[in-house]
Every structure is written in C-alpha cells, then in structure tokens.
Amino acid sequence: MTSAQIEIQLIACIVAIACAIPGAFLVLRKMAMISDAISHSILPGIVIGFFLTEDLNSPWLILLAALSGIITVVMVEYIQKTGLVKEDTAIGLVFPALFSIGVILIAKNAGDVHLDVDAVLLGELAFAPFDRLLIGGTDVGPKSLWVIGTILLITLGLLISFFKELKISTFDKQLAATLGFSPVLMHYGLMSIASVTTVGAFDAVGAILVVALMIAPPAMAYLLIKDLKKMLVLACIFGVIAALAGYWMAHWLDASIAGSITTVLGMLFLIIYLFAPNSGLISVLHRQKRQKIEVHLLTFLLHLQNHQEKSERHINHLNEHINWHKVRATSVVDLALKNNMITIDDHIISLTEKGRIFTTEAINYIITNKSAAIEDMKERFFLFRG
Amino acid sequence: MKEKIAIKVDDLTVAYNFKPVLWDIDLSVPEGVLMAIVGPNGAGKSTLIKAMLDIIKPIAGSVEIFGKPYKKQYKEVAYVPQKGSVDWDFPTTALDVVMMGTYGSLGWIKRPGRKQKKEALEALEKVGMLEFRSRQISQLSGGQQQRIFLARALVQQASIYIMDEPFQGVDATTEKAIINILKELRKEGKTVVVVHHDLQTVPEYFDWVTFLNVKKIATGSVKDIFNDDNLTKTYGINYKVSVLQ
Ligand SMILES: Nc1ncnc2c1ncn2[C@@H]1O[C@H](COP(=O)(O)OP(=O)(O)O)[C@@H](O)[C@H]1O
Ligand SMILES: [Mg+2]
C-alpha cells in the first residue's frame, strides 16, 4: 500500500466513527431524516464561508456551515410548532430551500469558486491526501485528516462527559427536564455536533455518504444489540468495516470510493435486516409462524381438556372437529408431543398432567393477563412474549 | 386542613398553540396527602402535572413547591410519566432505567457508581422486580414496566411523588403492589399526587382528590367532596357513585 492509500483509508475510518456516534443518538431519537436535511442545507453556509476564507478546511467555514445546519433544525421546529404541517413535511420544506440558495450562490459566482454541487454531494476521497497541512513548512499529513480527527476527538470528549445526560434526554425527555438536565440544551448540542461532523466530513466523503455513515451503522447495531454502549461500539465497527471494504471495492472496480462505501453499507444493512437474530425480518416471520402454531396448540389442548369422549380425541378426527388442514394439525400435534403435553395411545390423544397444567395456566394468563405465573413458560413459547 | 402546603398552584393558565387547555387553576396540595386528580379524557390532567413539574411553561400563573419555584426544588420532586411517553425499545435494561432516578442528585457529568447501583437495586427489590434487573426493557410486561418507573421515582428519595396514570394497562397484582407502596410513602409523610382513571377505587386508594375539567371543579378530602354533585359537574353526565363509604 502507498502512503496515500493508507491515508485515504484512515480518513474514511475516522469519518465513519465520527458519524456513527451522533448518528446513533439520531436513530434512537427517530430523527434520521434531520441528518439528511442538515447535510444538504449546509451548502449555503459552505459557499458563504468559502467566499470569506477561500479555504474549505478553515475552522471558520466549518462553524459557519454548521450554523446553517442549526438554522435548519430551528426552522424545521418552528414550522412544526405552528401545527400546520408534520415534521417530515417541515423538513421537506426547509432543506431544499436552503440547498437551492447554495446552488444559486455557486452558479452566480462560478468564476471565483472552484466548488461545485457534485463535489459537495459526492466528495472525492481519492483527492483528500493531496491537500496537505503544512506547519512551519513541515508536512504533517492531509488537512482533512486533521479536521475530521479534531472533530472526532471533540465528539468523543463530549460523549464521555455527557453520556448519562445524552442517554436520559434521549430515553425520557420529560424525566431529564424534571431532574434539571435541559433536554433543549442536549438537543441543540447533539444537532451542533451532527452539523459540525457533517461539514467536517463532506469535503472528503460528500454529503450523501455522511448521511449513510450516520444512519446505517447505528441502525444495524440497533437491530443486533440492546445495550446503548455496545450499540455505539458496534456502530463504529460497522462504519469502519464499510469504510475499508468500500475502499478496496472501489480500488478493484476502479469506482468512486464514496459510492462503494455506500454500496457496502447498503448490502450490510440488507443482510442484518434479514438475518438479525431477534428483530430481523426472517426471525420475525418465523416467530409469527410459531405464534400461529401455538395459538392452535392452545385451542387443541383446550379441546382435549373439554372432551372426554374417545371419538373427539381420535387423531383422524382432528380435521373435522377443529377444522384444521392436515399440515397444521401435524405440526401442532408434534409440538404438543415434543413438550410431553399429550400422549397418543392407539390413535387416541390424551392430555398429560403437564398438558393439563399448561392449558389451565395459559388460559388463566390470557383471561387475567397476570404475567408472574408464566415467566418460565415464556422461555419456551413465543406465545407469551410481547 | 393540614398545616404545610406541598404544592401551591396560583391562577395557572396553560395553552397549546394559544388554545388554553387549563383555565385559571388555583390549587393547594397539603403535605402528606395521597391525592387523586380525576377528570375526563382531555381534561388537562397530564398538562396540570407537567406544569407543576415545569415541563410546560404556563402563559399565566405560577407553581410553588414548598414555597419556592420548581427550579430550586427539583430534588424534592419525583415524576412518574405515563408509560406510553417513552420508547420501550430503547437499548437499556431495567436496572439502568432505575439508575436514571439517581442522575438528579448526581448533577451534570458525574457518573453513577456503586452507591447509586445499590440504591437502584433496593428500589427494584421494593417493587418486586429484582430478578428482572438485567432484562431488556422491551421484554417486560406493561405492569413490570410501570413498576420499573415507580422504582426509578423511589430512588430519587423525594418528598413529593407525581404520577400520571400509573394503573393504566397493569394487572391487578401490580395495581395492588403500587398502591401499597404509595400508601407506605404517605405513611412516611410524603405527598403523592396521582392522575387516576378508575373512579370506583378513589375512596379506597386516596384521601384527597381534585376534580379537573379545564377548570378546577373542586379539591379537598375524599370524605368531604367525593360525591355525585362534583362528579356530575366534572364529567357532565349524571353520575351515581354507589361505592361511597
Ligand atoms: N403537546 C400538545 N400540543 C397540543 N395540544 C395538546 C398537547 N398535549 C395535550 N394537548 C391537548 O390538551 C388537552 C389536555 O390534554 P391532557 O393534559 O393530556 O389531558 P388528560 O391528561 O386529562 O387526558 C387535550 O385537548 C389535548 O388534545
Ligand atoms: Mg393524560
């Protein structure tokens, strides 16, 4: 690997981590859309900042552009508060307006600005190593590495200091308020970090990849893990995996790095969305199927409990008596047998003691909704889980 | 009437989008009572307690907690919000949610430690949820979630407990467990304010009651004012409470 290749991968990984941290809180606050809005509406801030500083990596430009991110959030909330439109509509109204102001500013001053809309949206990671930071004539590395590295350090510092405040204001805004932690302050703090990160990262990776890196890795981690700290770590790991895999995919396909990273993120998300152990699509469908069988199991056991006469308990009569298709009847009988709830003696089905107790308790649960009694059944049966 | 006033609401008017939902409320909650706030849906019960807790800013009037504004007294007050007001899919455990109750006394930046964990475990034990401490909160039943919320309020070790419909969607055992804890709190001299829906149980559970429907209809001891007249005024239909002792 050349040193440029290493630098590109390093920048991509740091951007991924810097995005995943605020992104995780945006996902938990169900505010993923706002990152999309911020990523577009920082454009006028970037253009105006560029007129003033002539340097895409100037801290002033970053702050100015981040300010237009905050203005977006304020405007969205203001429009929403009028109660005339919903939040998504408000977002849809605000960011195209700000973005188009940016586009017009660029078009009007095309001569003076070597800044184009494509570069803002897509970025060009491959060029990042060419813009060096010189301190007293010494080359200390690519500028964007320093910019995003600084932003990551600030983000990490704030995350560690204010972890409990962020957690409580995300989980329960009202409790946070009554305990003296201003949720408004936390909200704007988070929005500021998201804006600064977006601005700091767009030059290297483009606005679209910033959004993808903020939302996809935390969303994947959320599907897999139910612990906030672990979710944050896992989101960072997913971001880094996508950054590295995307880089090498681009290398082999000779394609855009940002595009490849986004593609990898998309594929990773699809895999996890389908196969996540508890919340993945396949597992959810499987659980629904089991629940259906279990409801039938209960109906079946109840039928046995209510009927002593042999004709009602003959295995071949299940179809007629409870109106089942063969397949379902078989899986229900199998499930009952497997759990020692019934015995079959010469085609006649009888409830075992265990089956009797289970039926009584289950019915009791359904009627009274009393949960303590069936805690241990919950482990074995889907029926009683949420 | 008892001597000390725990919560004093003065000429309180609250509006959403300039539409008042609480008109000119005057209300004094004496220290040491177990008070129900009753009224129909949309009467402004939740809004009233949110205004007491300084979560919503009124357009007129004021609230005092033991004679001072809420901001100075927030450590004296514990709030149990409506269960539906949070996302139970949030990645955290029962113990962690209860620990959040200690954040107020910790203040900014400082992190909870062993002492806070011990307090949280004790509170979990009190509400009978100790064995569920490591469970992810989405895996708890409605009644268990409500107990977790109560435990979180208990660790705040406040003087005033304010709860929004703690009995909504909970099983009978949990309801009994919660009311027993509330009665215990009153015995310790704490003040408890509960938004309550089930009129049948008011005389059994509470000793103080406030009728609310946009305006305050009446407030006082259950013995004196929990009658058909006030119920009719509050709910607008002819009410007969056969349960009165
Ligand atoms: N955030 C809000 N924005 C606008 N209107 C609200 C809001 N919250 C409550 N309301 C309205 O205020 C009134 C009182 O609500 P609430 O205090 O929740 O009543 P209760 O708890 O007694 O059912 C209702 O008409 C409700 O629609
Ligand atoms: Mg309410």
PDB file of C-alpha atoms in Angstrom, chain A residues 49 56 61 66 80 88 105 119-120 144 160 171 195 201 208 213 268 287 304 314-315 332 346 357 359 370 375:
ATOM      1  CA  GLY A  49     -17.753  30.555   4.291  1.00  0.00           C
ATOM      2  CA  LEU A  56     -12.576  24.560   2.516  1.00  0.00           C
ATOM      3  CA  LEU A  61     -16.024  27.856   7.301  1.00  0.00           C
ATOM      4  CA  ALA A  66     -22.560  24.165  10.934  1.00  0.00           C
ATOM      5  CA  GLN A  80     -43.668  22.147  13.007  1.00  0.00           C
ATOM      6  CA  ASP A  88     -41.308  15.309   7.682  1.00  0.00           C
ATOM      7  CA  LEU A 105     -24.705  31.227  -4.892  1.00  0.00           C
ATOM      8  CA  ALA A 119     -18.249  17.759  -5.121  1.00  0.00           C
ATOM      9  CA  VAL A 120     -20.387  18.747  -2.159  1.00  0.00           C
ATOM     10  CA  SER A 144      -8.965  16.619   6.065  1.00  0.00           C
ATOM     11  CA  ILE A 160     -17.755  10.518  27.521  1.00  0.00           C
ATOM     12  CA  PHE A 171     -34.851   7.905  26.532  1.00  0.00           C
ATOM     13  CA  SER A 195     -23.769  19.643  11.857  1.00  0.00           C
ATOM     14  CA  ALA A 201     -16.683  15.208   6.583  1.00  0.00           C
ATOM     15  CA  ILE A 208     -24.612  11.667   0.856  1.00  0.00           C
ATOM     16  CA  LEU A 213     -22.494   6.729   7.676  1.00  0.00           C
ATOM     17  CA  LEU A 268     -24.512  -4.957   5.118  1.00  0.00           C
ATOM     18  CA  ARG A 287     -41.828 -16.018  15.211  1.00  0.00           C
ATOM     19  CA  LEU A 304     -58.843 -32.151  24.672  1.00  0.00           C
ATOM     20  CA  HIS A 314     -59.171 -39.626  17.718  1.00  0.00           C
ATOM     21  CA  ILE A 315     -56.240 -38.347  15.746  1.00  0.00           C
ATOM     22  CA  VAL A 332     -49.460 -28.838  16.327  1.00  0.00           C
ATOM     23  CA  ASP A 346     -53.903 -46.318  19.628  1.00  0.00           C
ATOM     24  CA  ILE A 357     -51.460 -27.685  33.931  1.00  0.00           C
ATOM     25  CA  THR A 359     -53.633 -25.353  29.474  1.00  0.00           C
ATOM     26  CA  LYS A 370     -51.274 -11.999  35.036  1.00  0.00           C
ATOM     27  CA  GLU A 375     -42.447 -16.369  33.456  1.00  0.00           C
TER      28      GLU A 375
END
